[in-house]
XYZ file of C-alpha atoms in Angstrom:
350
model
C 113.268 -20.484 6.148
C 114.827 -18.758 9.633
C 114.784 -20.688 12.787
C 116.119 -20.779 16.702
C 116.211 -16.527 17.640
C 115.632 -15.070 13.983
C 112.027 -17.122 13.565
C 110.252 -14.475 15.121
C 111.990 -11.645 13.357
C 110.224 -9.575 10.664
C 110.997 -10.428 7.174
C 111.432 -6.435 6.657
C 112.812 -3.679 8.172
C 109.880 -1.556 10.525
C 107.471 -4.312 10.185
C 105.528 -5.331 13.101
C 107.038 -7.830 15.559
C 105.197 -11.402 14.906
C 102.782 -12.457 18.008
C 103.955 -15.222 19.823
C 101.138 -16.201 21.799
C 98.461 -18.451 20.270
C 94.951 -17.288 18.523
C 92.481 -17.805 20.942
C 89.622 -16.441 18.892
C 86.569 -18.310 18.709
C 86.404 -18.980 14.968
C 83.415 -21.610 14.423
C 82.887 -20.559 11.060
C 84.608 -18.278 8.102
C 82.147 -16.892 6.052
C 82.464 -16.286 2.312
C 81.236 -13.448 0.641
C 81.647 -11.578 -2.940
C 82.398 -8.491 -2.315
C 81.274 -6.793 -6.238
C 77.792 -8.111 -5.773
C 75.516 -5.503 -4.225
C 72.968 -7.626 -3.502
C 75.539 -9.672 -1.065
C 77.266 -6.439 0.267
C 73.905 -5.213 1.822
C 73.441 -7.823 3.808
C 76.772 -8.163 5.579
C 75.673 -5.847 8.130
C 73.570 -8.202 9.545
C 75.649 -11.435 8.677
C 78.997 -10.307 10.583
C 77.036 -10.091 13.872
C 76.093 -13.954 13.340
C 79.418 -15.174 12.030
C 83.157 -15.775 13.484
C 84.819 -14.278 10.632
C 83.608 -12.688 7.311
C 85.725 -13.329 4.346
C 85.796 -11.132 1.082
C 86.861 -13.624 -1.827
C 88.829 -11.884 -4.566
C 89.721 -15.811 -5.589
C 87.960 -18.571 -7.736
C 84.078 -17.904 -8.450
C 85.038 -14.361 -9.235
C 85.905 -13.990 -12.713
C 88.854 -12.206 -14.116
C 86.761 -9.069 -15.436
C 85.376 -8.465 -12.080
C 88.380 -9.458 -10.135
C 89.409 -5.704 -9.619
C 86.185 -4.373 -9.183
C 85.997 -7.244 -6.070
C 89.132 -6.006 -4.749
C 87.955 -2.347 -4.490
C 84.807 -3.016 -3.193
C 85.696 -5.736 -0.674
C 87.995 -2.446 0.698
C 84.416 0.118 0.302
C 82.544 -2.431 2.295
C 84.576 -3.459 4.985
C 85.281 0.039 6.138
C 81.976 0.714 6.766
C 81.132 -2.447 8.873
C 81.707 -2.228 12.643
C 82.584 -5.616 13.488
C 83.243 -5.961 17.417
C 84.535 -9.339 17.571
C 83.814 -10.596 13.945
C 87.227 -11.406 12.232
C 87.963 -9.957 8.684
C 90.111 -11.737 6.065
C 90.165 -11.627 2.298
C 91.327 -14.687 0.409
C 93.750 -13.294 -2.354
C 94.602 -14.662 -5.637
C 97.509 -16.965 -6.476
C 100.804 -15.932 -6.230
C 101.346 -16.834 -9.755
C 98.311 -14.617 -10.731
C 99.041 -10.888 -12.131
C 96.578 -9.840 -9.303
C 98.693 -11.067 -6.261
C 100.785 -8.075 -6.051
C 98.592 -5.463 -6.163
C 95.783 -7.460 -4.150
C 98.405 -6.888 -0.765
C 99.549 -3.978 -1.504
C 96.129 -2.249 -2.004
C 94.521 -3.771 0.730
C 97.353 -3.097 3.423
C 97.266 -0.073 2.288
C 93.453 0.483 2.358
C 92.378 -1.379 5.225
C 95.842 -1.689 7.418
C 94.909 -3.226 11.076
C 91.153 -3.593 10.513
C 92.412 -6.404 8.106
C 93.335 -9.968 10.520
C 93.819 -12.434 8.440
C 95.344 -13.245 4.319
C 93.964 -16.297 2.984
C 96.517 -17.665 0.373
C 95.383 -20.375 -2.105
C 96.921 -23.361 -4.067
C 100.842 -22.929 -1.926
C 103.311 -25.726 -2.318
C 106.126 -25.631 -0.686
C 107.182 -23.211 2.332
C 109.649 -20.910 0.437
C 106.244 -19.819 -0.974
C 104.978 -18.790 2.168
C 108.040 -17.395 2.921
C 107.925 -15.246 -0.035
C 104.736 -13.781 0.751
C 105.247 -13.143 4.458
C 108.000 -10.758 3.066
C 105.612 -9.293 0.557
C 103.193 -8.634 3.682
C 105.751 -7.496 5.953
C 107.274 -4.774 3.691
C 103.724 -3.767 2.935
C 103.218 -3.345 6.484
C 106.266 -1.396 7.316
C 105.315 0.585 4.035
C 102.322 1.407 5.304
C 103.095 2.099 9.203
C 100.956 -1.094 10.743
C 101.402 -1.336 13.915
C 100.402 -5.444 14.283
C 100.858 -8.242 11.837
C 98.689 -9.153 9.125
C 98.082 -13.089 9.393
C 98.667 -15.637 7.045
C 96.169 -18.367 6.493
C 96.921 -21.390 3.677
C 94.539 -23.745 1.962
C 95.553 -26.982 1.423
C 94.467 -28.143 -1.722
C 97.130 -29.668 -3.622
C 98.444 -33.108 -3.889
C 102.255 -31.467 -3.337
C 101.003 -29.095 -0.402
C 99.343 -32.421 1.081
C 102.710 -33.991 1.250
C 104.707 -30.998 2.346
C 102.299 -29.860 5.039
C 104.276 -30.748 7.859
C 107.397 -28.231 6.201
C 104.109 -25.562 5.558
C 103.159 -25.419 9.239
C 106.221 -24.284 11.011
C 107.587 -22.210 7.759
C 106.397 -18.593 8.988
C 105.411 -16.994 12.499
C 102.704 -15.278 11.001
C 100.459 -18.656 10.240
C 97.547 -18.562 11.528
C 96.651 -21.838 10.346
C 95.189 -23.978 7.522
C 91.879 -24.742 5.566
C 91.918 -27.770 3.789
C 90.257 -27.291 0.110
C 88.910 -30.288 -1.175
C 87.708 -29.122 -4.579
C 91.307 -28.518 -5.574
C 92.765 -30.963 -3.571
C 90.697 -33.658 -5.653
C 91.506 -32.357 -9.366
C 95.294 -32.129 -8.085
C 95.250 -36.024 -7.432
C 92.886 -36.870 -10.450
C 90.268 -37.736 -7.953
C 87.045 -39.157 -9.993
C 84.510 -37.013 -8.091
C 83.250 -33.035 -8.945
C 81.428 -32.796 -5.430
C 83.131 -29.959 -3.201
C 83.235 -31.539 0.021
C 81.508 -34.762 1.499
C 82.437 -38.166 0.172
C 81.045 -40.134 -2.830
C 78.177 -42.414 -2.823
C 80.497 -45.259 -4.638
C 83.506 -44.527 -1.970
C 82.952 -47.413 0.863
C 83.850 -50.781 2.065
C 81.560 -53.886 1.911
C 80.916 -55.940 5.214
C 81.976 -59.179 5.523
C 80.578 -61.968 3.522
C 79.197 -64.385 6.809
C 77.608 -67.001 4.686
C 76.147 -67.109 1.144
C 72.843 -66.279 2.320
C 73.792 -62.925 4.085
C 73.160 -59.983 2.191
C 76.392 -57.655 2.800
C 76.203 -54.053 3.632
C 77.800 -51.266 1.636
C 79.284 -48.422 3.945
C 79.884 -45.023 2.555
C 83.516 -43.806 3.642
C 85.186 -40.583 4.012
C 87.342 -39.289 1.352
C 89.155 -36.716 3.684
C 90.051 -38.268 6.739
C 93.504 -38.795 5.826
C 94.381 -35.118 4.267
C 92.194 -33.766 7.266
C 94.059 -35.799 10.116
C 97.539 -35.044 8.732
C 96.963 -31.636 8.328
C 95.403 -31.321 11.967
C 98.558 -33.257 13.211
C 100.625 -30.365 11.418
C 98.643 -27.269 12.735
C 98.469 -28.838 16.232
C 102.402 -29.704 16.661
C 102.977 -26.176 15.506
C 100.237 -24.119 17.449
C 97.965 -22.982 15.220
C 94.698 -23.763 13.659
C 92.544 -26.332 11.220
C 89.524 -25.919 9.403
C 87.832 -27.803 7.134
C 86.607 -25.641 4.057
C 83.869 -25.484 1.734
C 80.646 -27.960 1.751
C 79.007 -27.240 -1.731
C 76.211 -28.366 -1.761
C 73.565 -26.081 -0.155
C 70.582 -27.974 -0.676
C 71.812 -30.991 1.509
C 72.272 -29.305 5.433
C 72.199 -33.052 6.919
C 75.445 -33.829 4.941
C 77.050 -30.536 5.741
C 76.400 -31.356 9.508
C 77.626 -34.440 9.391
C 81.326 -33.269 7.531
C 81.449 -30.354 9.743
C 81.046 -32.969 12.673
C 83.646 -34.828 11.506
C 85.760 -31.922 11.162
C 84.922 -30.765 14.912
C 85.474 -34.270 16.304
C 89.216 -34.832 14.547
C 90.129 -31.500 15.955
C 89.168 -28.660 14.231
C 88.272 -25.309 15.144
C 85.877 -24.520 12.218
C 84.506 -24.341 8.809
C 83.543 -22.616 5.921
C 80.283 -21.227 4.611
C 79.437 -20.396 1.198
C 76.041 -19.661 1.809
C 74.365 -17.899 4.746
C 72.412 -21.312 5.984
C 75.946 -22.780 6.896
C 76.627 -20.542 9.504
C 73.906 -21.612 11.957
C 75.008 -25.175 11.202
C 78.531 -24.600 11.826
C 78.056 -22.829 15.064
C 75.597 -26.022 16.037
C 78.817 -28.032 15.137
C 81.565 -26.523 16.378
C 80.407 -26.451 19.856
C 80.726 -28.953 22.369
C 77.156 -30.673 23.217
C 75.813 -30.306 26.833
C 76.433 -34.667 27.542
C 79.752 -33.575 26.916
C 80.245 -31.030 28.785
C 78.433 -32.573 31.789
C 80.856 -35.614 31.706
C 83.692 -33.379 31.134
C 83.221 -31.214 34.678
C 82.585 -34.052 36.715
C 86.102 -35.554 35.142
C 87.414 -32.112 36.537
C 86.112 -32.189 39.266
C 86.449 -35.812 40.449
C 90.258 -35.388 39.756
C 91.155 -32.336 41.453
C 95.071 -31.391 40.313
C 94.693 -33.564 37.376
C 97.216 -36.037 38.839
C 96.188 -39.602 39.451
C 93.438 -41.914 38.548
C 89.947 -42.355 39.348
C 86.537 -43.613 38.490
C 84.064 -42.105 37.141
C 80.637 -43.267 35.897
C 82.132 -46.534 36.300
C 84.935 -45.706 34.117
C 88.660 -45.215 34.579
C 90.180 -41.597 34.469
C 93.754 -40.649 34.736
C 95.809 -37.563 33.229
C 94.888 -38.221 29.924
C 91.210 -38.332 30.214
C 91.760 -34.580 32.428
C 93.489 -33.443 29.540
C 90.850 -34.502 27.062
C 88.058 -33.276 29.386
C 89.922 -29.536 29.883
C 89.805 -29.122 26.063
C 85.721 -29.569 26.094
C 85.656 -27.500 29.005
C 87.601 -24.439 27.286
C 85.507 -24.760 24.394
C 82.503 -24.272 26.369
C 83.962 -20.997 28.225
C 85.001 -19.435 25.085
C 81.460 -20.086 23.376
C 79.544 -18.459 26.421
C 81.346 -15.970 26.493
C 81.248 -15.042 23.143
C 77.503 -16.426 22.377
C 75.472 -15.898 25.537
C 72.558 -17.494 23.886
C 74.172 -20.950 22.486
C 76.641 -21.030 25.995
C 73.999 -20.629 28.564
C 73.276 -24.601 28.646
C 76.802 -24.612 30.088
C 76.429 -22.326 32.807
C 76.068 -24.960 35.638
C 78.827 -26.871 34.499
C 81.616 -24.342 33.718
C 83.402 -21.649 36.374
C-alpha cells in the first residue's frame, strides 16, 4: 500500500493519472445483465436509457463453459450501445480464477475508455486490491488509455467484512463498494439461502407486560451491521456504497423496503437482477417530495448555515443544514438527470 504524495501515483509506468475529485454520477441502480444470452443482449438498447449503470456479469450465474463466450460478447454488445450518461462496468471473475487475467486484459484492450468501472468479487485483504490496480494500470498504459479504469469491490466475505476499513483507502482508483449478501452469508455459516432481505425467524420478541399479554414477534435486519460499517468505510474515504442483489423477483414490496433501508443508512444505490428492479430502485433512491420540502425551508430559514433556528416548531442548527444540503443535492442531481422523476422538486430546488 503507498500513501502521503505516492497514493495518487500510477501503479505503472504511462498509466493514466488517478482522479482525485469525487464520483458525482447519479448511480441509483447497477443493472445486471448476461452478456452470452441473446435474448438479454437485444433488449439492452432500451434498458441502458432507463438505468444508472449497465453491468455485463462474466461472474457467478455464468457457468464455466460459457464464461468466455460472456466475455466476448459482453465486448460485441457494448460497442454497439450508445449510452449518453448510462455507466458501463463488467464484474470480472476472481482473482484466483484462470479467467481473471485474460478477463482485463481483453476487455481494456477491447473496450478501453468506454469501459468506467471493474467490479471485483470475493477480495480480502487490500494487497489484493493492490494487486489488481497494477494489473489494470499496466493494461492501461499497454493499451494507450487516456483515463483510469475504476475499481469497484463486493463485500461478501466474513474476512473482507472485518478488513473493510484497510479495503477503502487501499487504492485511488476505488470507486466504492457493493455489499454481497449471498456470499457474505455462506462465508459466516449464516443459516439462511435467501439473497438479500432478512429471515422470517430473525427478530426480537416484545416485552412480556403481564401473563395475559400476547407478545409481538418483530422481524429484524440481518445486514444492518455489515451495511453500516461498510458505509462508515466508503464515506470516511470518499467514495461510494451500494447495497447489492435482492433475489427474489416475485416479492417487489420486500425489495422496496431493503433498498429503503439501503437509501436511508446512506447509500447511493442498488442492484438489479431483473429489469422490474430498476423502476423500484430509482423510486428508492430518490429523496421524497416531504423531504425535500422540509429540507429547503431548513435552507432557507438558516441562511449561511451558521446558527440556530426554529423551524416547524423544531430546533435547527449546523447539523440539521448539513443534513438538509445532502437531500437537497440529491434532488438537483435527479432532475437533472431524470426530468420526469425531478420535476416534483422544481419549486423547491435553485
Amino acid at each position: 500500500m503507498t500513501f502521503g504524495r505516492k497514493f495518487y501515483k500510477p501503479l505503472a509506468d504511462n498509466a493514466p493519472e488517478p482522479d482525485e475529485s469525487f464520483d458525482n454520477n447519479l448511480e441509483r441502480v447497477i443493472h445486471f445483465f448476461p452478456p452470452h444470452l441473446k435474448k438479454v443482449t437485444d433488449k439492452l438498447a432500451d434498458i441502458s436509457k432507463k438505468s444508472d449503470v449497465i453491468l455485463g456479469n462474466l461472474e457467478d450465474g455464468i457457468a464455466p463453459k460459457d464464461k468466455i463466450k460472456a466475455r466476448k460478447e459482453f465486448v460485441k454488445v457494448s460497442k454497439k450501445l450508445k449510452l449518453n450518461n448510462t455507466g458501463l462496468w463488467t464484474r470480472i471473475n476472481s482473482i484466483t480464477s484462470k479467467w481473471f487475467l485474460d478477463d482485463i486484459s481483453f476487455l481494456i484492450g477491447e473496450l478501453g475508455n468506454k469501459l468506467d468501472v471493474i467490479m471485483l468479487p470475493m477480495i480480502n485483504t487490500s494487497e489484493e486490491i493492490i494487486f489488481v490496480d497494477r494489473i489494470i494500470a499496466l493494461n492501461e498504459a499497454k493499451f494507450k488509455l487516456n483515463k483510469q479504469v475504476k475499481i469497484h469491490v463486493i463485500l461478501e466475505t466474513a474476512e473482507g467484512v472485518m478488513n473493510v476499513e484497510k479495503l477503502a483507502k487501499s487504492s485511488p482508483r476505488l470507486h466504492g463498494f457493493s455489499l454481497g449478501p449471498a456470499d457474505l452469508a455462506a462465508s459466516r455459516g449464516m443459516k439462511t439461502v435467501r439473497v438479500g432481505g432478512s429471515h422470517p425467524e430473525y427478530g426480537v420478541l416484545s416485552d412480556q407486560n403481564n401473563i395475559n399479554s400476547k407478545r409481538k414477534f418483530i422481524q429484524q435486519d440481518l445486514w444492518h451491521y455489515s451495511l453500516s460499517k461498510m458505509i462508515d468505510a466508503c464515506a470516511a474515504n470518499n467514495i461510494k456504497a451500494f447495497f447489492g442483489p435482492y433475489g427474489d423477483f416475485d416479492d417487489p414490496a420486500g425489495c422496496e423496503v431493503q433498498f429503503r433501508n439501503a437509501f436511508i443508512l446512506g447509500c447511493d444505490g442498488a442492484w438489479s437482477l431483473h429489469p422490474s428492479q430498476i423502476d423500484i430502485a430509482k423510486k428508492v433512491f430518490c429523496p421524497s417530495l416531504d423531504e425535500v420540502i422540509k429540507a429547503s425551508r431548513i435552507l432557507k430559514a438558516m441562511g449561511d448555515g451558521t446558527g440556530a433556528v426554529k423551524v416547524d416548531g423544531k430546533m435547527q442548527d449546523e447539523a440539521t443544514y448539513k443534513q438538509a444540503s445532502v437531500i437537497i443535492e440529491l434532488a438537483k442531481k435527479i432532475k437533472k438527470k431524470d426530468p420526469k422523476i425531478g420535476k416534483k422538486y422544481s419549486k423547491y430546488i435553485r
